[in-house]
Amino acid sequence: MQTLVYLATCKENCSIRKISEATGISSGYLEQLMIPLRRAGLVEADRGVFGGYRLGRTGITCQDVLIASEGVFRPAPCKECQKNGLCKTHQIWSLLQTAVSDFSKEVLIEDLAAHLVDRGTGGGI
Amino acid sequence: MKISTRGRYGLRLLVDIAEHAEDDPIALSVVAKRQKLSEKYLQQVALLLTRGGFLTSVKGSGGGYLLKEKPDQIMIYDVLDLLEGSITFEEESDGENAIEEVLRLHFYRPLDEQVKRAFAGLTLADVTHAAWFTYMI
């Protein structure tokens, strides 16, 4: 999430080093985080002198990022539970899951980035 | 956020007691058998729920647990909040950077409010009554 918000404030490609400085996330770990984000098309990368990362598209939501990096949010490990249809507490986890996904698909990375830019703390601007 | 075993077992314990409550207290050994959960673990959860004011413990032979309030007075959000310590995504850390702060204030905090709103008014009675969850699916 931090990486995406930061990239949304950058006008040009951003190196891993620059992202690492802004987010405090180690370069090695960032490289790993980028793999599923690239696969999901949320970030794109160029090689070479002016290489680096940028957002893959506009309109990326927090839910897009969370699903790409952590998978679908499941508050309880009920998938394997055979009592799904019978267990009444299961409905509580569904409610929680729906609340989280409904909210996170409404929040745009760009909007979060705008808050950062408002404070003059965005990257690359 | 993941709901821990304690949170999941605790709710199943409350639902079980609410569904089988007569005047007599319910022994944890009975709940353990019915729910196929470890009795030892249920003891720990029951202690927490008693301290938190959701259960009453009755000692002696024929002892066990009763709900402290009527099921329609027990808020699911409050139960989860007790069992899990808190059910929020927002975490304040020392020395957070500007990006973390923006995420916390503009994503995680409003997300927590949304979750709270989703659970507002949801009681143990709603969960034990089929009426509530049929429209959820």
PDB file of C-alpha atoms in Angstrom:
ATOM      1  CA  MET A   1       0.000   0.000   0.000  1.00  0.00           C
ATOM      2  CA  GLN A   2       2.756   2.420   0.964  1.00  0.00           C
ATOM      3  CA  THR A   3       4.617   1.683  -2.220  1.00  0.00           C
ATOM      4  CA  LEU A   4       1.590   2.277  -4.407  1.00  0.00           C
ATOM      5  CA  VAL A   5       0.684   5.519  -2.650  1.00  0.00           C
ATOM      6  CA  TYR A   6       4.250   6.724  -3.064  1.00  0.00           C
ATOM      7  CA  LEU A   7       4.384   5.769  -6.745  1.00  0.00           C
ATOM      8  CA  ALA A   8       1.139   7.662  -7.304  1.00  0.00           C
ATOM      9  CA  THR A   9       2.890  10.840  -6.194  1.00  0.00           C
ATOM     10  CA  CYS A  10       5.793  10.355  -8.597  1.00  0.00           C
ATOM     11  CA  LYS A  11       5.781  11.885 -12.061  1.00  0.00           C
ATOM     12  CA  GLU A  12       8.587   9.721 -13.379  1.00  0.00           C
ATOM     13  CA  ASN A  13       9.758   6.194 -12.878  1.00  0.00           C
ATOM     14  CA  CYS A  14      10.922   5.513  -9.361  1.00  0.00           C
ATOM     15  CA  SER A  15      13.885   3.389  -8.414  1.00  0.00           C
ATOM     16  CA  ILE A  16      13.662   0.818  -5.659  1.00  0.00           C
ATOM     17  CA  ARG A  17      16.215   2.876  -3.741  1.00  0.00           C
ATOM     18  CA  LYS A  18      13.994   5.961  -3.850  1.00  0.00           C
ATOM     19  CA  ILE A  19      10.919   4.025  -2.780  1.00  0.00           C
ATOM     20  CA  SER A  20      12.925   2.443   0.010  1.00  0.00           C
ATOM     21  CA  GLU A  21      14.021   5.851   1.280  1.00  0.00           C
ATOM     22  CA  ALA A  22      10.458   7.152   1.312  1.00  0.00           C
ATOM     23  CA  THR A  23       8.793   4.130   2.860  1.00  0.00           C
ATOM     24  CA  GLY A  24      11.529   2.747   5.065  1.00  0.00           C
ATOM     25  CA  ILE A  25      10.959  -0.685   3.512  1.00  0.00           C
ATOM     26  CA  SER A  26      14.188  -2.522   2.666  1.00  0.00           C
ATOM     27  CA  SER A  27      15.135  -2.810  -1.011  1.00  0.00           C
ATOM     28  CA  GLY A  28      15.209  -6.582  -0.853  1.00  0.00           C
ATOM     29  CA  TYR A  29      11.709  -6.757   0.565  1.00  0.00           C
ATOM     30  CA  LEU A  30      10.430  -4.179  -1.940  1.00  0.00           C
ATOM     31  CA  GLU A  31      11.702  -6.343  -4.803  1.00  0.00           C
ATOM     32  CA  GLN A  32       9.627  -9.194  -3.399  1.00  0.00           C
ATOM     33  CA  LEU A  33       6.547  -7.020  -2.927  1.00  0.00           C
ATOM     34  CA  MET A  34       6.785  -5.863  -6.535  1.00  0.00           C
ATOM     35  CA  ILE A  35       6.446  -9.369  -7.964  1.00  0.00           C
ATOM     36  CA  PRO A  36       2.715  -9.883  -7.217  1.00  0.00           C
ATOM     37  CA  LEU A  37       2.000  -6.198  -7.871  1.00  0.00           C
ATOM     38  CA  ARG A  38       3.525  -6.473 -11.358  1.00  0.00           C
ATOM     39  CA  ARG A  39       1.721  -9.695 -12.028  1.00  0.00           C
ATOM     40  CA  ALA A  40      -1.571  -7.974 -11.173  1.00  0.00           C
ATOM     41  CA  GLY A  41      -0.687  -5.091 -13.499  1.00  0.00           C
ATOM     42  CA  LEU A  42      -0.716  -2.580 -10.661  1.00  0.00           C
ATOM     43  CA  VAL A  43       2.877  -1.547 -11.293  1.00  0.00           C
ATOM     44  CA  GLU A  44       5.035  -1.551 -14.399  1.00  0.00           C
ATOM     45  CA  ALA A  45       8.801  -1.514 -14.603  1.00  0.00           C
ATOM     46  CA  ASP A  46      11.376  -0.268 -17.083  1.00  0.00           C
ATOM     47  CA  ARG A  47      14.991  -1.312 -17.166  1.00  0.00           C
ATOM     48  CA  GLY A  48      17.936   0.916 -17.851  1.00  0.00           C
ATOM     49  CA  VAL A  49      19.203   4.324 -16.804  1.00  0.00           C
ATOM     50  CA  PHE A  50      15.748   5.874 -16.594  1.00  0.00           C
ATOM     51  CA  GLY A  51      14.271   2.635 -15.408  1.00  0.00           C
ATOM     52  CA  GLY A  52      12.225   2.046 -12.327  1.00  0.00           C
ATOM     53  CA  TYR A  53       8.665   1.494 -11.287  1.00  0.00           C
ATOM     54  CA  ARG A  54       5.457   3.383 -11.988  1.00  0.00           C
ATOM     55  CA  LEU A  55       1.759   2.692 -11.530  1.00  0.00           C
ATOM     56  CA  GLY A  56       0.364   0.268 -14.080  1.00  0.00           C
ATOM     57  CA  ARG A  57      -2.909   2.147 -14.496  1.00  0.00           C
ATOM     58  CA  THR A  58      -5.146   4.764 -12.960  1.00  0.00           C
ATOM     59  CA  GLY A  59      -8.077   4.007 -10.716  1.00  0.00           C
ATOM     60  CA  ILE A  60      -6.285   1.469  -8.524  1.00  0.00           C
ATOM     61  CA  THR A  61      -8.206   0.855  -5.312  1.00  0.00           C
ATOM     62  CA  CYS A  62      -6.927  -0.257  -1.923  1.00  0.00           C
ATOM     63  CA  GLN A  63      -8.761  -3.505  -2.480  1.00  0.00           C
ATOM     64  CA  ASP A  64      -6.790  -4.127  -5.704  1.00  0.00           C
ATOM     65  CA  VAL A  65      -3.548  -3.738  -3.779  1.00  0.00           C
ATOM     66  CA  LEU A  66      -4.627  -5.847  -0.827  1.00  0.00           C
ATOM     67  CA  ILE A  67      -5.859  -8.679  -3.009  1.00  0.00           C
ATOM     68  CA  ALA A  68      -2.708  -8.628  -5.147  1.00  0.00           C
ATOM     69  CA  SER A  69      -0.357  -8.683  -2.190  1.00  0.00           C
ATOM     70  CA  GLU A  70      -2.241 -10.598   0.506  1.00  0.00           C
ATOM     71  CA  GLY A  71      -4.992 -12.424  -1.314  1.00  0.00           C
ATOM     72  CA  VAL A  72      -8.683 -12.069  -0.537  1.00  0.00           C
ATOM     73  CA  PHE A  73      -9.282 -10.897   3.032  1.00  0.00           C
ATOM     74  CA  ARG A  74     -10.615 -13.748   5.138  1.00  0.00           C
ATOM     75  CA  PRO A  75     -10.923 -12.892   8.808  1.00  0.00           C
ATOM     76  CA  ALA A  76     -11.365 -16.530   9.852  1.00  0.00           C
ATOM     77  CA  PRO A  77     -10.084 -19.745   8.261  1.00  0.00           C
ATOM     78  CA  CYS A  78     -13.581 -20.983   7.485  1.00  0.00           C
ATOM     79  CA  LYS A  79     -12.832 -22.087   3.964  1.00  0.00           C
ATOM     80  CA  GLU A  80     -11.777 -25.524   5.114  1.00  0.00           C
ATOM     81  CA  CYS A  81     -14.500 -25.758   7.718  1.00  0.00           C
ATOM     82  CA  GLN A  82     -17.123 -28.287   6.720  1.00  0.00           C
ATOM     83  CA  LYS A  83     -19.812 -26.671   8.801  1.00  0.00           C
ATOM     84  CA  ASN A  84     -19.960 -23.525   6.682  1.00  0.00           C
ATOM     85  CA  GLY A  85     -23.660 -23.840   6.068  1.00  0.00           C
ATOM     86  CA  LEU A  86     -24.475 -24.708   9.660  1.00  0.00           C
ATOM     87  CA  CYS A  87     -22.109 -22.608  11.687  1.00  0.00           C
ATOM     88  CA  LYS A  88     -23.817 -19.427  12.776  1.00  0.00           C
ATOM     89  CA  THR A  89     -20.643 -17.617  13.700  1.00  0.00           C
ATOM     90  CA  HIS A  90     -19.555 -17.987  10.074  1.00  0.00           C
ATOM     91  CA  GLN A  91     -22.063 -15.256   9.210  1.00  0.00           C
ATOM     92  CA  ILE A  92     -20.230 -12.874  11.510  1.00  0.00           C
ATOM     93  CA  TRP A  93     -17.025 -13.381   9.556  1.00  0.00           C
ATOM     94  CA  SER A  94     -18.909 -12.839   6.299  1.00  0.00           C
ATOM     95  CA  LEU A  95     -20.212  -9.546   7.638  1.00  0.00           C
ATOM     96  CA  LEU A  96     -16.702  -8.467   8.586  1.00  0.00           C
ATOM     97  CA  GLN A  97     -15.316  -9.577   5.238  1.00  0.00           C
ATOM     98  CA  THR A  98     -18.012  -7.693   3.315  1.00  0.00           C
ATOM     99  CA  ALA A  99     -17.521  -4.526   5.345  1.00  0.00           C
ATOM    100  CA  VAL A 100     -13.788  -4.549   4.680  1.00  0.00           C
ATOM    101  CA  SER A 101     -14.044  -5.310   0.977  1.00  0.00           C
ATOM    102  CA  ASP A 102     -16.888  -2.824   0.380  1.00  0.00           C
ATOM    103  CA  PHE A 103     -14.869  -0.085   1.980  1.00  0.00           C
ATOM    104  CA  SER A 104     -11.470  -0.853   0.478  1.00  0.00           C
ATOM    105  CA  LYS A 105     -12.822  -0.959  -3.068  1.00  0.00           C
ATOM    106  CA  GLU A 106     -14.075   2.614  -2.661  1.00  0.00           C
ATOM    107  CA  VAL A 107     -10.728   4.102  -1.669  1.00  0.00           C
ATOM    108  CA  LEU A 108      -8.443   5.067  -4.539  1.00  0.00           C
ATOM    109  CA  ILE A 109      -4.660   5.020  -4.200  1.00  0.00           C
ATOM    110  CA  GLU A 110      -4.664   8.328  -6.100  1.00  0.00           C
ATOM    111  CA  ASP A 111      -6.844   9.942  -3.452  1.00  0.00           C
ATOM    112  CA  LEU A 112      -4.530   8.777  -0.689  1.00  0.00           C
ATOM    113  CA  ALA A 113      -1.592  10.103  -2.696  1.00  0.00           C
ATOM    114  CA  ALA A 114      -3.348  13.470  -2.965  1.00  0.00           C
ATOM    115  CA  HIS A 115      -3.337  13.713   0.826  1.00  0.00           C
ATOM    116  CA  LEU A 116       0.388  13.132   0.773  1.00  0.00           C
ATOM    117  CA  VAL A 117       0.917  15.774  -1.905  1.00  0.00           C
ATOM    118  CA  ASP A 118      -1.225  18.244   0.081  1.00  0.00           C
ATOM    119  CA  ARG A 119       1.307  17.966   2.869  1.00  0.00           C
ATOM    120  CA  GLY A 120       4.172  18.478   0.478  1.00  0.00           C
ATOM    121  CA  THR A 121       5.600  15.112   1.435  1.00  0.00           C
ATOM    122  CA  GLY A 122       4.998  13.247  -1.800  1.00  0.00           C
ATOM    123  CA  GLY A 123       7.866  11.803  -3.728  1.00  0.00           C
ATOM    124  CA  GLY A 124       9.292  13.107  -6.936  1.00  0.00           C
ATOM    125  CA  ILE A 125       7.227  16.287  -7.048  1.00  0.00           C
TER     126      ILE A 125
ATOM    127  CA  MET B   1      -6.464  -8.596  10.794  1.00  0.00           C
ATOM    128  CA  LYS B   2      -7.201 -12.228  11.459  1.00  0.00           C
ATOM    129  CA  ILE B   3      -9.667 -13.367  14.080  1.00  0.00           C
ATOM    130  CA  SER B   4      -7.818 -15.637  16.494  1.00  0.00           C
ATOM    131  CA  THR B   5      -8.870 -19.051  17.734  1.00  0.00           C
ATOM    132  CA  ARG B   6      -9.898 -17.352  20.954  1.00  0.00           C
ATOM    133  CA  GLY B   7     -12.275 -15.050  19.091  1.00  0.00           C
ATOM    134  CA  ARG B   8     -13.789 -17.855  17.046  1.00  0.00           C
ATOM    135  CA  TYR B   9     -14.159 -20.318  19.920  1.00  0.00           C
ATOM    136  CA  GLY B  10     -15.464 -17.613  22.231  1.00  0.00           C
ATOM    137  CA  LEU B  11     -18.288 -16.753  19.875  1.00  0.00           C
ATOM    138  CA  ARG B  12     -19.179 -20.383  19.308  1.00  0.00           C
ATOM    139  CA  LEU B  13     -19.323 -20.831  23.076  1.00  0.00           C
ATOM    140  CA  LEU B  14     -21.710 -17.886  23.459  1.00  0.00           C
ATOM    141  CA  VAL B  15     -23.878 -19.003  20.535  1.00  0.00           C
ATOM    142  CA  ASP B  16     -24.034 -22.527  21.954  1.00  0.00           C
ATOM    143  CA  ILE B  17     -25.007 -21.326  25.415  1.00  0.00           C
ATOM    144  CA  ALA B  18     -27.584 -18.916  23.972  1.00  0.00           C
ATOM    145  CA  GLU B  19     -29.154 -21.687  21.895  1.00  0.00           C
ATOM    146  CA  HIS B  20     -29.299 -24.235  24.692  1.00  0.00           C
ATOM    147  CA  ALA B  21     -29.987 -21.944  27.610  1.00  0.00           C
ATOM    148  CA  GLU B  22     -32.682 -23.056  29.978  1.00  0.00           C
ATOM    149  CA  ASP B  23     -32.609 -22.101  33.618  1.00  0.00           C
ATOM    150  CA  ASP B  24     -29.746 -24.435  34.425  1.00  0.00           C
ATOM    151  CA  PRO B  25     -26.134 -23.544  33.835  1.00  0.00           C
ATOM    152  CA  ILE B  26     -24.403 -25.318  30.965  1.00  0.00           C
ATOM    153  CA  ALA B  27     -21.243 -27.315  31.637  1.00  0.00           C
ATOM    154  CA  LEU B  28     -18.295 -26.667  29.356  1.00  0.00           C
ATOM    155  CA  SER B  29     -17.832 -30.410  28.867  1.00  0.00           C
ATOM    156  CA  VAL B  30     -21.249 -30.476  27.164  1.00  0.00           C
ATOM    157  CA  VAL B  31     -20.396 -27.519  24.919  1.00  0.00           C
ATOM    158  CA  ALA B  32     -17.022 -29.076  24.102  1.00  0.00           C
ATOM    159  CA  LYS B  33     -18.692 -32.260  22.948  1.00  0.00           C
ATOM    160  CA  ARG B  34     -21.418 -30.478  20.996  1.00  0.00           C
ATOM    161  CA  GLN B  35     -19.055 -28.059  19.250  1.00  0.00           C
ATOM    162  CA  LYS B  36     -16.149 -30.517  18.997  1.00  0.00           C
ATOM    163  CA  LEU B  37     -13.832 -28.058  20.726  1.00  0.00           C
ATOM    164  CA  SER B  38     -11.216 -28.651  23.403  1.00  0.00           C
ATOM    165  CA  GLU B  39     -12.707 -28.291  26.890  1.00  0.00           C
ATOM    166  CA  LYS B  40      -9.409 -26.983  28.266  1.00  0.00           C
ATOM    167  CA  TYR B  41      -9.403 -24.224  25.718  1.00  0.00           C
ATOM    168  CA  LEU B  42     -13.050 -23.404  26.347  1.00  0.00           C
ATOM    169  CA  GLN B  43     -12.235 -22.997  30.049  1.00  0.00           C
ATOM    170  CA  GLN B  44      -9.770 -20.245  29.242  1.00  0.00           C
ATOM    171  CA  VAL B  45     -12.196 -18.504  26.915  1.00  0.00           C
ATOM    172  CA  ALA B  46     -15.052 -18.838  29.408  1.00  0.00           C
ATOM    173  CA  LEU B  47     -12.918 -17.236  32.097  1.00  0.00           C
ATOM    174  CA  LEU B  48     -12.226 -14.288  29.835  1.00  0.00           C
ATOM    175  CA  LEU B  49     -15.901 -13.946  28.905  1.00  0.00           C
ATOM    176  CA  THR B  50     -16.853 -14.096  32.601  1.00  0.00           C
ATOM    177  CA  ARG B  51     -14.357 -11.387  33.507  1.00  0.00           C
ATOM    178  CA  GLY B  52     -15.608  -9.353  30.575  1.00  0.00           C
ATOM    179  CA  GLY B  53     -19.163  -9.514  31.897  1.00  0.00           C
ATOM    180  CA  PHE B  54     -20.736 -11.751  29.248  1.00  0.00           C
ATOM    181  CA  LEU B  55     -21.017 -14.986  31.256  1.00  0.00           C
ATOM    182  CA  THR B  56     -21.786 -15.923  34.845  1.00  0.00           C
ATOM    183  CA  SER B  57     -20.076 -18.915  36.377  1.00  0.00           C
ATOM    184  CA  VAL B  58     -22.023 -21.250  38.676  1.00  0.00           C
ATOM    185  CA  LYS B  59     -19.866 -23.443  40.914  1.00  0.00           C
ATOM    186  CA  GLY B  60     -20.587 -26.867  42.325  1.00  0.00           C
ATOM    187  CA  SER B  61     -22.233 -29.971  40.964  1.00  0.00           C
ATOM    188  CA  GLY B  62     -24.608 -29.104  38.160  1.00  0.00           C
ATOM    189  CA  GLY B  63     -22.505 -25.976  37.744  1.00  0.00           C
ATOM    190  CA  GLY B  64     -21.473 -24.352  34.523  1.00  0.00           C
ATOM    191  CA  TYR B  65     -22.094 -21.106  32.705  1.00  0.00           C
ATOM    192  CA  LEU B  66     -25.049 -18.863  32.011  1.00  0.00           C
ATOM    193  CA  LEU B  67     -25.308 -15.765  29.875  1.00  0.00           C
ATOM    194  CA  LYS B  68     -25.068 -12.727  32.097  1.00  0.00           C
ATOM    195  CA  GLU B  69     -27.540 -10.775  29.970  1.00  0.00           C
ATOM    196  CA  LYS B  70     -30.289 -11.710  27.535  1.00  0.00           C
ATOM    197  CA  PRO B  71     -28.910 -12.526  24.063  1.00  0.00           C
ATOM    198  CA  ASP B  72     -30.508  -9.401  22.595  1.00  0.00           C
ATOM    199  CA  GLN B  73     -28.483  -7.314  25.040  1.00  0.00           C
ATOM    200  CA  ILE B  74     -25.130  -8.819  24.087  1.00  0.00           C
ATOM    201  CA  MET B  75     -23.410  -6.891  21.298  1.00  0.00           C
ATOM    202  CA  ILE B  76     -21.279  -9.010  18.963  1.00  0.00           C
ATOM    203  CA  TYR B  77     -18.864  -6.140  18.385  1.00  0.00           C
ATOM    204  CA  ASP B  78     -18.215  -5.831  22.134  1.00  0.00           C
ATOM    205  CA  VAL B  79     -17.648  -9.584  22.468  1.00  0.00           C
ATOM    206  CA  LEU B  80     -15.122  -9.569  19.625  1.00  0.00           C
ATOM    207  CA  ASP B  81     -13.462  -6.479  20.994  1.00  0.00           C
ATOM    208  CA  LEU B  82     -12.931  -8.278  24.313  1.00  0.00           C
ATOM    209  CA  LEU B  83     -11.828 -11.605  22.845  1.00  0.00           C
ATOM    210  CA  GLU B  84      -9.463 -10.084  20.322  1.00  0.00           C
ATOM    211  CA  GLY B  85      -8.167  -7.238  22.460  1.00  0.00           C
ATOM    212  CA  SER B  86      -9.470  -4.981  19.709  1.00  0.00           C
ATOM    213  CA  ILE B  87     -10.768  -5.508  16.209  1.00  0.00           C
ATOM    214  CA  THR B  88      -9.189  -2.572  14.488  1.00  0.00           C
ATOM    215  CA  PHE B  89      -6.795  -2.181  11.594  1.00  0.00           C
ATOM    216  CA  GLU B  90      -5.431   1.157  12.732  1.00  0.00           C
ATOM    217  CA  GLU B  91      -2.130   0.849  14.512  1.00  0.00           C
ATOM    218  CA  GLU B  92      -0.194   3.800  15.754  1.00  0.00           C
ATOM    219  CA  SER B  93       3.511   3.284  15.686  1.00  0.00           C
ATOM    220  CA  ASP B  94       6.306   5.458  16.943  1.00  0.00           C
ATOM    221  CA  GLY B  95       8.161   7.196  14.201  1.00  0.00           C
ATOM    222  CA  GLU B  96       5.670   6.471  11.454  1.00  0.00           C
ATOM    223  CA  ASN B  97       6.508   8.125   8.159  1.00  0.00           C
ATOM    224  CA  ALA B  98       4.258  10.494   6.208  1.00  0.00           C
ATOM    225  CA  ILE B  99       2.881   7.719   4.000  1.00  0.00           C
ATOM    226  CA  GLU B 100       2.033   5.491   6.951  1.00  0.00           C
ATOM    227  CA  GLU B 101       0.272   8.397   8.599  1.00  0.00           C
ATOM    228  CA  VAL B 102      -1.824   9.126   5.503  1.00  0.00           C
ATOM    229  CA  LEU B 103      -2.787   5.461   5.255  1.00  0.00           C
ATOM    230  CA  ARG B 104      -3.679   5.318   8.927  1.00  0.00           C
ATOM    231  CA  LEU B 105      -5.796   8.490   8.916  1.00  0.00           C
ATOM    232  CA  HIS B 106      -7.417   8.117   5.508  1.00  0.00           C
ATOM    233  CA  PHE B 107      -7.721   4.383   5.104  1.00  0.00           C
ATOM    234  CA  TYR B 108      -7.348   2.270   8.252  1.00  0.00           C
ATOM    235  CA  ARG B 109      -9.202   4.600  10.621  1.00  0.00           C
ATOM    236  CA  PRO B 110     -12.270   5.089   8.379  1.00  0.00           C
ATOM    237  CA  LEU B 111     -12.134   1.351   7.631  1.00  0.00           C
ATOM    238  CA  ASP B 112     -12.428   0.626  11.360  1.00  0.00           C
ATOM    239  CA  GLU B 113     -15.399   3.009  11.558  1.00  0.00           C
ATOM    240  CA  GLN B 114     -17.021   1.175   8.656  1.00  0.00           C
ATOM    241  CA  VAL B 115     -16.582  -2.177  10.419  1.00  0.00           C
ATOM    242  CA  LYS B 116     -18.051  -0.709  13.592  1.00  0.00           C
ATOM    243  CA  ARG B 117     -21.058   0.585  11.650  1.00  0.00           C
ATOM    244  CA  ALA B 118     -21.529  -2.807   9.998  1.00  0.00           C
ATOM    245  CA  PHE B 119     -21.734  -4.432  13.435  1.00  0.00           C
ATOM    246  CA  ALA B 120     -23.827  -1.698  15.037  1.00  0.00           C
ATOM    247  CA  GLY B 121     -26.850  -3.173  16.757  1.00  0.00           C
ATOM    248  CA  LEU B 122     -25.914  -6.761  15.925  1.00  0.00           C
ATOM    249  CA  THR B 123     -26.617  -8.877  18.987  1.00  0.00           C
ATOM    250  CA  LEU B 124     -26.093 -12.491  19.978  1.00  0.00           C
ATOM    251  CA  ALA B 125     -29.837 -12.990  19.512  1.00  0.00           C
ATOM    252  CA  ASP B 126     -29.564 -11.909  15.845  1.00  0.00           C
ATOM    253  CA  VAL B 127     -26.842 -14.489  15.272  1.00  0.00           C
ATOM    254  CA  THR B 128     -28.755 -17.342  16.878  1.00  0.00           C
ATOM    255  CA  HIS B 129     -31.880 -16.488  14.901  1.00  0.00           C
ATOM    256  CA  ALA B 130     -31.780 -17.708  11.347  1.00  0.00           C
ATOM    257  CA  ALA B 131     -33.633 -14.589  10.177  1.00  0.00           C
ATOM    258  CA  TRP B 132     -30.535 -12.474  10.351  1.00  0.00           C
ATOM    259  CA  PHE B 133     -28.182 -14.503   8.267  1.00  0.00           C
ATOM    260  CA  THR B 134     -30.482 -15.552   5.477  1.00  0.00           C
ATOM    261  CA  TYR B 135     -30.419 -12.064   4.007  1.00  0.00           C
ATOM    262  CA  MET B 136     -26.655 -11.882   4.416  1.00  0.00           C
ATOM    263  CA  ILE B 137     -25.983 -14.591   1.881  1.00  0.00           C
TER     264      ILE B 137
END
